[in-house]
XYZ file of C-alpha atoms in Angstrom:
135
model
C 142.959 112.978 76.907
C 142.115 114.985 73.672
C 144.057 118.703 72.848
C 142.144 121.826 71.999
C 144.052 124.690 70.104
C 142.902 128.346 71.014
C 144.823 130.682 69.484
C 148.582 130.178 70.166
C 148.025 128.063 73.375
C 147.053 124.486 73.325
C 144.896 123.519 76.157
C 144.263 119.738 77.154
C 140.729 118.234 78.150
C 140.608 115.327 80.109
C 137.751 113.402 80.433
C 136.517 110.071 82.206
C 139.728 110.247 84.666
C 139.328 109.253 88.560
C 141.215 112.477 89.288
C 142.008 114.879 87.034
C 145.210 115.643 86.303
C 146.290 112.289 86.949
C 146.285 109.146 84.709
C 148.252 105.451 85.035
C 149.668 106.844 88.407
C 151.059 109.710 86.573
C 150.349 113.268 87.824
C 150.233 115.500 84.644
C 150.622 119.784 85.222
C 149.262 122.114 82.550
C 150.668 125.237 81.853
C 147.287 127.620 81.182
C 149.814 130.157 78.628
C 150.851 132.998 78.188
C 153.696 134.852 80.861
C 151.377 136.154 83.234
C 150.061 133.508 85.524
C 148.868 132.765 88.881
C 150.485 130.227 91.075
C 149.936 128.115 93.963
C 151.836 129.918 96.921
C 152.776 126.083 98.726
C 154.067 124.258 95.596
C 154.179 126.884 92.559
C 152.395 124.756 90.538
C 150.052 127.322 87.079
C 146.537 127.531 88.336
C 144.896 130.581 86.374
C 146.489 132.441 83.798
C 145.947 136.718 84.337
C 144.544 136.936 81.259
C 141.271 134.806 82.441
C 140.444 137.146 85.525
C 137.425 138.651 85.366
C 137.437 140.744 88.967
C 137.265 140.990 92.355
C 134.374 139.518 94.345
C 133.478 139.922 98.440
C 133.232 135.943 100.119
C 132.278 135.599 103.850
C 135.433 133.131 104.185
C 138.542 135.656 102.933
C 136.660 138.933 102.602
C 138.100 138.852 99.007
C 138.253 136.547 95.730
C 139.697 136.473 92.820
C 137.034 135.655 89.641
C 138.776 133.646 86.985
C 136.929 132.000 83.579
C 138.815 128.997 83.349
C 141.259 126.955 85.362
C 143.463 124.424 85.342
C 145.854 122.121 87.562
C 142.595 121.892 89.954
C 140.368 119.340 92.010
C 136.858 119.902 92.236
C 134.785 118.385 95.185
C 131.701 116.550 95.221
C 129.111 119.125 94.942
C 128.054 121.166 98.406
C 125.598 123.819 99.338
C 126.824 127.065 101.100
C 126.145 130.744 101.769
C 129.698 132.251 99.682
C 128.366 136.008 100.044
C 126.917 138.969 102.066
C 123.617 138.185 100.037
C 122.872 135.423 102.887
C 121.870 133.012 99.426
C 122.709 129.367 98.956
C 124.996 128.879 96.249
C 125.875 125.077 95.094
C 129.702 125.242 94.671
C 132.464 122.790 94.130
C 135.364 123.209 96.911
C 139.248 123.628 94.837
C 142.798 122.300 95.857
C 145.883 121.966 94.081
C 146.165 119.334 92.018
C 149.830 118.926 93.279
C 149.870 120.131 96.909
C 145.955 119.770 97.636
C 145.996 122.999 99.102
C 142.535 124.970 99.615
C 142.293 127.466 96.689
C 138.667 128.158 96.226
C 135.397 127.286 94.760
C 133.683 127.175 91.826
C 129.824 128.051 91.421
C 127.548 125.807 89.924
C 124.315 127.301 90.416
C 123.732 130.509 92.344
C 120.015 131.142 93.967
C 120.644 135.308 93.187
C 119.996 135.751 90.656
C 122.058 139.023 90.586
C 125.157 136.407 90.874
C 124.030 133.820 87.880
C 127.446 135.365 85.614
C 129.609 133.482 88.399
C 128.076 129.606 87.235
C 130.787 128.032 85.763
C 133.501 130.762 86.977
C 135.963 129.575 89.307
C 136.534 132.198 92.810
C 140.106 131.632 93.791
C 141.763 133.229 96.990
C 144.394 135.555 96.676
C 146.134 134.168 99.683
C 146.389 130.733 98.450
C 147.684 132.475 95.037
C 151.251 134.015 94.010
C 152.553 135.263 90.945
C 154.589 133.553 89.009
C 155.687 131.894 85.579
């Protein structure tokens, strides 16, 4: 586990860990900075900070998501192939839960087939039901 230092906010990246988030047994939260965060609704555990939003975007599973830069306090999937949008596309995405809770939050893209949607690789789509605010 190495520490990054953006700014005012020091951001931890983990690398070569089973799960992330976790190491020795030992479940590790991250706080993503700042005041205004996101939170997840079941456990209140930081998963996006407000500041990382990017906007709105229409899903076939919850009508409406919530584009975010960066995460943290998140499990990713094995990679899986779905249709996300209206565009009727295949996108390859990574399926989200809380690190804590495992609760569904989202997805993240890793390669989108429209090309109209390549700014979303990389971007995590979180759910705003799934979300609260919080600090």
């Amino acid at each position: 586990v190495s520490t990054q230092s953006t700014g005012n906010t020091n951001y931890f990246i983990q690398s070569n860990l089973r799960s992330p988030g976790t190491a020795m047994g030992k479940l590790f939260i991250v706080h993503p900075g700042g005041n205004d965060i996101y939170s997840c609704k079941d456990c209140q555990t930081p998963i996006a900070a407000k500041r990382d939003f990017l906007r709105r975007c229409k899903t076939l599973v919850n009508g409406q998501g919530l584009l975010f830069k960066t995460s943290c306090n998140i499990r990713e999937s094995h990679v899986s192939e779905r249709i996300t949008a209206f565009d009727a596309k295949y996108n390859i995405v990574r399926l989200l839960s809380c690190l804590k809770c495992r609760a569904y939050m989202g997805w993240r893209f890793e390669f989108c087939e429209n090309s109209e949607h390549r700014d979303r690789e990389g971007k995590y789509l979180l759910f705003p039901d799934n979300l609260c605010p919080g600090v």
